[in-house]
PDB file of C-alpha atoms in Angstrom:
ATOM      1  CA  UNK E   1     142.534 103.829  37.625  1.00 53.00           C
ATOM      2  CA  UNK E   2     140.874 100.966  38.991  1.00 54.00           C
ATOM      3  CA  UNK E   3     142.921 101.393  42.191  1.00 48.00           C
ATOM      4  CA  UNK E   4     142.602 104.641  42.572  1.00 51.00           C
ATOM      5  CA  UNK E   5     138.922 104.428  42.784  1.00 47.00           C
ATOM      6  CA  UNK E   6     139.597 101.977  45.292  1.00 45.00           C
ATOM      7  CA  UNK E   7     141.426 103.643  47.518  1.00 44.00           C
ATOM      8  CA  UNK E   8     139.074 106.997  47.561  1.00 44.00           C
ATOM      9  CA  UNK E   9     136.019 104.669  48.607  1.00 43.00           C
ATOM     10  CA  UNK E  10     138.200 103.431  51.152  1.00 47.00           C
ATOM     11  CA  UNK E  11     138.936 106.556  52.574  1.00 47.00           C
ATOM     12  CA  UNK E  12     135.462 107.923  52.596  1.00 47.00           C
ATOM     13  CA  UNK E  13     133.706 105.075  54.022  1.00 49.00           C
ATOM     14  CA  UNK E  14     134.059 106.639  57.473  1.00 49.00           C
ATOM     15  CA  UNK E  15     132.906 109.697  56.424  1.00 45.00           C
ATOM     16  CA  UNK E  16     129.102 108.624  57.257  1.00 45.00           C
ATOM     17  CA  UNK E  17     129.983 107.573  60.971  1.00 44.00           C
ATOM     18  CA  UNK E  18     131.464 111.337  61.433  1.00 42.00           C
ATOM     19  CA  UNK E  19     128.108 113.040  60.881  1.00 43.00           C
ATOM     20  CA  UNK E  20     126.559 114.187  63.546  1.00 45.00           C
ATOM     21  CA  UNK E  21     123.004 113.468  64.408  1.00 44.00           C
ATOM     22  CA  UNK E  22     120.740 115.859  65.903  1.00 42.00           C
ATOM     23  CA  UNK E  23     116.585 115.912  66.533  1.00 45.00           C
ATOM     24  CA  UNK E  24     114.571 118.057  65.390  1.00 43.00           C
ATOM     25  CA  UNK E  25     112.452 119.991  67.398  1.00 43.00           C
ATOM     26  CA  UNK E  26     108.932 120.400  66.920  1.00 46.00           C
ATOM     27  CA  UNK E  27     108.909 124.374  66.059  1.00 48.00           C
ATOM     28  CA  UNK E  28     107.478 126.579  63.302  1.00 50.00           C
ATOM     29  CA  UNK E  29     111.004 126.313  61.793  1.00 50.00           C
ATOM     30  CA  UNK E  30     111.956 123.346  60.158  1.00 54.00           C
ATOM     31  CA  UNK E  31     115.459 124.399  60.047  1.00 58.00           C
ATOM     32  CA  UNK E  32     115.655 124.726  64.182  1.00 54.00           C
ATOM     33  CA  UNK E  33     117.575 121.751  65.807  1.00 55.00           C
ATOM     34  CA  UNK E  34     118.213 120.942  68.708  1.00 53.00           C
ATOM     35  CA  UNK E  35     121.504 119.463  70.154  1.00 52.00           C
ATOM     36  CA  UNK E  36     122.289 117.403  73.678  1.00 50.00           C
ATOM     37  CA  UNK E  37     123.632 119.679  76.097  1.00 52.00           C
ATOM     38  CA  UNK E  38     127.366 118.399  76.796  1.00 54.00           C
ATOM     39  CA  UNK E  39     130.274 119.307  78.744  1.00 49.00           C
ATOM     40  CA  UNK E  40     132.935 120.580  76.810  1.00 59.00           C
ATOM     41  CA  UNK E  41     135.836 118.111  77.282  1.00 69.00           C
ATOM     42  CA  UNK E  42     137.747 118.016  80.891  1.00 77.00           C
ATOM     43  CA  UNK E  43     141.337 118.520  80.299  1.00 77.00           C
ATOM     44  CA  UNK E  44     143.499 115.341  81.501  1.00 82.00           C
ATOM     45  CA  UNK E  45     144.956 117.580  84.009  1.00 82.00           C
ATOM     46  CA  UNK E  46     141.910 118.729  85.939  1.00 84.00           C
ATOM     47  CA  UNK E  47     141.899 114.733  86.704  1.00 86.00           C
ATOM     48  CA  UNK E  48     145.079 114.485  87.692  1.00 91.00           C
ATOM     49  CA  UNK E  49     144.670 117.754  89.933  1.00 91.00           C
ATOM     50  CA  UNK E  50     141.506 116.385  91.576  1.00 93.00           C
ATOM     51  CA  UNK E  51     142.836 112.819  91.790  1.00 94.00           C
ATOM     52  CA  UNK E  52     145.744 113.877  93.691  1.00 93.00           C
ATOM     53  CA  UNK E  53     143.728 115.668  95.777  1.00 94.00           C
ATOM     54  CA  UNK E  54     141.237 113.254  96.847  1.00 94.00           C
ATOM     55  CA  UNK E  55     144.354 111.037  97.496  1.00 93.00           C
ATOM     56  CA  UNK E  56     145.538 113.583  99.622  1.00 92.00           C
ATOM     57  CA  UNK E  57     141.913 114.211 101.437  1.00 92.00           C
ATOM     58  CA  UNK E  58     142.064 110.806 102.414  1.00 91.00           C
ATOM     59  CA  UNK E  59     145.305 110.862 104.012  1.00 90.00           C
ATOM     60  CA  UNK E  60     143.953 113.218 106.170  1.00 89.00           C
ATOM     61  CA  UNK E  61     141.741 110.940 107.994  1.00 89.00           C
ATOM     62  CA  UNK E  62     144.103 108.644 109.388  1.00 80.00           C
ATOM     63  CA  UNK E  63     146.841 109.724 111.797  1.00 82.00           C
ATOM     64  CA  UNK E  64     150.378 110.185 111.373  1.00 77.00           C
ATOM     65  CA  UNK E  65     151.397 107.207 113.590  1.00 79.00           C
ATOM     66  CA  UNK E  66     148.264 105.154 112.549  1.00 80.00           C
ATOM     67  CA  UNK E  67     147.317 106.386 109.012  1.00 82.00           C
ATOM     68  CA  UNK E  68     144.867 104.662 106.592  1.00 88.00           C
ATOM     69  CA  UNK E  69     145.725 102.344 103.777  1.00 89.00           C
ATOM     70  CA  UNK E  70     145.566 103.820 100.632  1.00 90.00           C
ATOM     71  CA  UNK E  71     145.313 100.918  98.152  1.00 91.00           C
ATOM     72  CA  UNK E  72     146.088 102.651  94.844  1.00 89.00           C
ATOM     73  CA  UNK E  73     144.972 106.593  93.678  1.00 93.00           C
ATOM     74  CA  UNK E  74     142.094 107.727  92.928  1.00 95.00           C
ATOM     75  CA  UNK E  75     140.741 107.404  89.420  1.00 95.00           C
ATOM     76  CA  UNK E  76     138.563 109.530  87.695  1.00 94.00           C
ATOM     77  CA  UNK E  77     136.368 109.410  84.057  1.00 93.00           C
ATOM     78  CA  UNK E  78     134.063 111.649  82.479  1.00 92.00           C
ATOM     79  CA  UNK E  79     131.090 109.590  81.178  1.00 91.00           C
ATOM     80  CA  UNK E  80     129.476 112.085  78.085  1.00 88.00           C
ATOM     81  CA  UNK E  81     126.244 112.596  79.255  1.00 88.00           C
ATOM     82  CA  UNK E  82     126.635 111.718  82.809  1.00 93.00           C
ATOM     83  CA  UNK E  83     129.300 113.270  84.486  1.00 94.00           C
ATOM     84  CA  UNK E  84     132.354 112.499  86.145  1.00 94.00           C
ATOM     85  CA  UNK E  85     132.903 109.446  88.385  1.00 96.00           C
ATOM     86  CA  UNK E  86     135.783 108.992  90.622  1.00 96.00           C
ATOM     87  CA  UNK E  87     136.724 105.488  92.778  1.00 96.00           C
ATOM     88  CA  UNK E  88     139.273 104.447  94.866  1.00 96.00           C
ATOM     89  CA  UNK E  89     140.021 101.391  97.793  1.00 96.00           C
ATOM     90  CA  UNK E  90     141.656 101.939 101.111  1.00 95.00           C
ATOM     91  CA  UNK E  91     141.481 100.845 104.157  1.00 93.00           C
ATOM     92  CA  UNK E  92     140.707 102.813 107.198  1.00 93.00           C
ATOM     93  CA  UNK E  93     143.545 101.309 109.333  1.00 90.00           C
ATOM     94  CA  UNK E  94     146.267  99.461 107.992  1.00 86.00           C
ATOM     95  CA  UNK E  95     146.253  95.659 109.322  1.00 82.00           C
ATOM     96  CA  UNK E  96     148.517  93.151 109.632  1.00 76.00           C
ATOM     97  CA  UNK E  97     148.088  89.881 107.706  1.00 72.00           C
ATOM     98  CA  UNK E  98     148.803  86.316 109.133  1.00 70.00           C
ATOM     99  CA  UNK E  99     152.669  85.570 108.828  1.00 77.00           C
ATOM    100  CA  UNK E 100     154.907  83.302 110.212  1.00 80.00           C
ATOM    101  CA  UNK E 101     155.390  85.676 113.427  1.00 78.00           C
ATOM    102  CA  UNK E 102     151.081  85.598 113.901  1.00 75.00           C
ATOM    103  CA  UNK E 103     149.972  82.538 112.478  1.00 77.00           C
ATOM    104  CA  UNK E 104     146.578  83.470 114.027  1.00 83.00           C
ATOM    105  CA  UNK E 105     144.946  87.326 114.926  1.00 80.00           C
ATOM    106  CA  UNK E 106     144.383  87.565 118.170  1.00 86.00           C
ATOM    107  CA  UNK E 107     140.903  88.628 119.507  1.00 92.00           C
ATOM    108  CA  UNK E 108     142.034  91.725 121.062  1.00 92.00           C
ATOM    109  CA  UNK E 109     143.694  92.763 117.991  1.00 89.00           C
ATOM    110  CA  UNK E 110     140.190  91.923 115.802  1.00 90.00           C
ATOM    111  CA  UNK E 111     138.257  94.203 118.234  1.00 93.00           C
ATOM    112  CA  UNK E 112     140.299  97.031 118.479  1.00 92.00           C
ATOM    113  CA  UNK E 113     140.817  97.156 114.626  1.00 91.00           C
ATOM    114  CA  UNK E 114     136.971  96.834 114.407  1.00 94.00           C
ATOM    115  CA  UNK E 115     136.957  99.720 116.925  1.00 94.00           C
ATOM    116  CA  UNK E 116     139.230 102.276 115.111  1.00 93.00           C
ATOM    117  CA  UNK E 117     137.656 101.767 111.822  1.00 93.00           C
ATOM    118  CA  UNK E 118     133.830 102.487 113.014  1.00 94.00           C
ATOM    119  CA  UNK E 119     135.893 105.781 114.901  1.00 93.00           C
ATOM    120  CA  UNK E 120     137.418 106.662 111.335  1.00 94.00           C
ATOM    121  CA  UNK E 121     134.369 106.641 109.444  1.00 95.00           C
ATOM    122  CA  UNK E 122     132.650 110.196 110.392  1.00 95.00           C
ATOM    123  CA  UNK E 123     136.302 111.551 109.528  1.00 94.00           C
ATOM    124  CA  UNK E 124     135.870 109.621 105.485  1.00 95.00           C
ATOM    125  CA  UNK E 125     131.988 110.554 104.936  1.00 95.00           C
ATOM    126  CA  UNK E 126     133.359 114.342 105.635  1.00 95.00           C
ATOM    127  CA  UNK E 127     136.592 114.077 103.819  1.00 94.00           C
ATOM    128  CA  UNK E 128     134.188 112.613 100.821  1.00 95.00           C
ATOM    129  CA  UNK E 129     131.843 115.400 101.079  1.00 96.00           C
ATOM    130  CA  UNK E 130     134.583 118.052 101.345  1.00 95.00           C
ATOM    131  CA  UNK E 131     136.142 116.536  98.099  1.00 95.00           C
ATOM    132  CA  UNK E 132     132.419 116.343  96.510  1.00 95.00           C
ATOM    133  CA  UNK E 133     132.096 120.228  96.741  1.00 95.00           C
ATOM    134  CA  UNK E 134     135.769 120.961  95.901  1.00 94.00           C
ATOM    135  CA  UNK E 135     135.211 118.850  92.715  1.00 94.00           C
ATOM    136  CA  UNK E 136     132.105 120.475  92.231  1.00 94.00           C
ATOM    137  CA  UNK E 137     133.916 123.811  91.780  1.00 93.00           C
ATOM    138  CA  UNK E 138     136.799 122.750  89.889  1.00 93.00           C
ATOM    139  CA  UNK E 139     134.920 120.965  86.997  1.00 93.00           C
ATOM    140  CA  UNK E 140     133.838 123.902  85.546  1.00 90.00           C
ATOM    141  CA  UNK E 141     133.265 122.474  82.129  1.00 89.00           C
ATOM    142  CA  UNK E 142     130.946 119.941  83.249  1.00 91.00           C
ATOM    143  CA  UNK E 143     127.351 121.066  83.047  1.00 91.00           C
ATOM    144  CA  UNK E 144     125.605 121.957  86.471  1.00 91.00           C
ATOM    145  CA  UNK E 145     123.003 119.293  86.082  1.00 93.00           C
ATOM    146  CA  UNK E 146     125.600 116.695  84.824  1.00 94.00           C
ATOM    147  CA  UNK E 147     126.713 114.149  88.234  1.00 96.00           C
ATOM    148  CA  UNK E 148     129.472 113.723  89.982  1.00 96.00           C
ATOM    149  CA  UNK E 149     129.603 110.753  91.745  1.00 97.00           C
ATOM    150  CA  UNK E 150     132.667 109.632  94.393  1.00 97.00           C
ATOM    151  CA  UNK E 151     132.678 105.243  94.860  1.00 97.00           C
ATOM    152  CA  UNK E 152     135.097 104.356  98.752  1.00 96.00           C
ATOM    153  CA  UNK E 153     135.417 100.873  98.640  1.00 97.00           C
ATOM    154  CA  UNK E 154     136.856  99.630 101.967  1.00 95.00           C
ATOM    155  CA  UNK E 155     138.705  96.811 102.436  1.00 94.00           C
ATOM    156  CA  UNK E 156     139.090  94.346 104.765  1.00 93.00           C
ATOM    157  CA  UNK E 157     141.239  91.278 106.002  1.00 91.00           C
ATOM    158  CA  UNK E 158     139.299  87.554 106.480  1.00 90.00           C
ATOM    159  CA  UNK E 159     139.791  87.940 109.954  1.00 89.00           C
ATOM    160  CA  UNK E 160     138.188  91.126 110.696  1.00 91.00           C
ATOM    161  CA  UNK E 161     135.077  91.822 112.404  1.00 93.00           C
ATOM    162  CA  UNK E 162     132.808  93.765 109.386  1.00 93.00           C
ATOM    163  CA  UNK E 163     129.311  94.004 111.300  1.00 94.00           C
ATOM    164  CA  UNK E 164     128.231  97.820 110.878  1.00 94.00           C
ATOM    165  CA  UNK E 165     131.019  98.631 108.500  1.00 95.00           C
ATOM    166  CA  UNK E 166     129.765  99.579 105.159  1.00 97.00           C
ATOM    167  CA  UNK E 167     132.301  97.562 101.992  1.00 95.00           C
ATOM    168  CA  UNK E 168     130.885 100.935  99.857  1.00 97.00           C
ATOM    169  CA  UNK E 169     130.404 104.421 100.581  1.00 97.00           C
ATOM    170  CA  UNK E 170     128.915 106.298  97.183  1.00 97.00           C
ATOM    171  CA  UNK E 171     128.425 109.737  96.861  1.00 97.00           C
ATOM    172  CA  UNK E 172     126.066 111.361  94.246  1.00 97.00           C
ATOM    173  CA  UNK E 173     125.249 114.970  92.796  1.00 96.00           C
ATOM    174  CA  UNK E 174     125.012 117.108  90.449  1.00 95.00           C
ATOM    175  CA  UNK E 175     127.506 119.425  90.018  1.00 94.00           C
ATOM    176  CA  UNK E 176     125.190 122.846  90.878  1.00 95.00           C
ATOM    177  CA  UNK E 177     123.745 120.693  94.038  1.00 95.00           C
ATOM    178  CA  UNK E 178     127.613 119.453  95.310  1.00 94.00           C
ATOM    179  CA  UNK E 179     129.103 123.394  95.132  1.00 93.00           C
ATOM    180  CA  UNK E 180     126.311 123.519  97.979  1.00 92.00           C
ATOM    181  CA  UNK E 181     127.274 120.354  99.938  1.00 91.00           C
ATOM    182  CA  UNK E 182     123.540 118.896  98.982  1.00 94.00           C
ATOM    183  CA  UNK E 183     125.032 115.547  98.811  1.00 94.00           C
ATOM    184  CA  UNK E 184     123.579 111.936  98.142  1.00 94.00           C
ATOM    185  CA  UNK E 185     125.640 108.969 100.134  1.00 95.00           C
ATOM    186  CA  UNK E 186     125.002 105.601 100.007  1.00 95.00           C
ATOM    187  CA  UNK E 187     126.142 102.536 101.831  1.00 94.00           C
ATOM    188  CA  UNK E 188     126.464  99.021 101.014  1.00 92.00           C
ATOM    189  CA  UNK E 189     128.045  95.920 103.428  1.00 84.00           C
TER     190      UNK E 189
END
């Protein structure tokens, strides 16, 4: 018997923890409550659509006989409350690294990488934008004041030349604001 009581308080113990927890609001009604306003929950394969897709838009902005570095696809998370966030690194032009053919980078090389990164740039803030709007539309279960937010990190080699090349490009909205295009971007060396 003594077990058996036992084993019931064990499994109700979580039982508290599941309750939900709401505010009430200060109404006539006691009885009123009010409850955040949340997303319903974004089906694994709207991610995996959209990731594919950015991975894809950023493809786009490189060349087919020079095209950028994707380093990994593009991840994305819904944060309750806030919105979905999606990162990803590349690099704009795929670089060689010292080997035992170029023990050192020559200067020519350093500049003209330098040069065909700064070109590629306009071509990623539009691809980001482009995929900021796209997302907006697609993540219809997300609330249209909820974010979405889009993180570029770039990489680069030790050698290269990194003076007015941002390391971060972030892109903020919320989702009513990017089906518009009225985007927030951010850059950080």
């Amino acid at each position: 018997m003594r077990y058996r009581a036992l084993l019931l308080l064990a499994a109700l113990m979580p039982a508290p923890a599941q309750i939900a927890k709401t505010a009430s609001t200060a109404t006539s009604s006691p009885d009123v409550v009010l409850r955040p306003i949340r997303g319903t929950a974004i089906a694994r394969g709207t991610f995996d659509g959209l990731e594919r897709r950015f991975d894809s838009g950023f493809e786009k902005v490189g060349e087919p006989d020079a095209p950028i570095d994707l380093l990994g696809n593009t991840r994305g998370v819904y944060l309750d409350g806030y919105g979905a966030v999606f990162t990803t690194e590349l690099s704009l032009v795929g670089t060689p690294g010292p080997s035992p053919f170029l023990t050192t980078i020559p200067k020519d090389l350093v500049t003209r990488v330098h040069q065909r990164k700064a070109e590629r740039l306009p071509a990623l803030r539009k691809a980001m934008r482009d995929l900021m709007m796209i997302a907006g539309l697609a993540l219809v279960q997300l609330p249209e004041n909820q974010q979405i937010v889009i993180v570029v990190r770039l990489d680069y080699r030790k050698w290269e030349d990194t003076s007015g090349l941002p390391g971060q490009i972030l892109m903020r909205a919320d989702r009513k604001s990017a089906m518009v295009g009225e985007i927030t971007a951010t850059e950080e060396q």
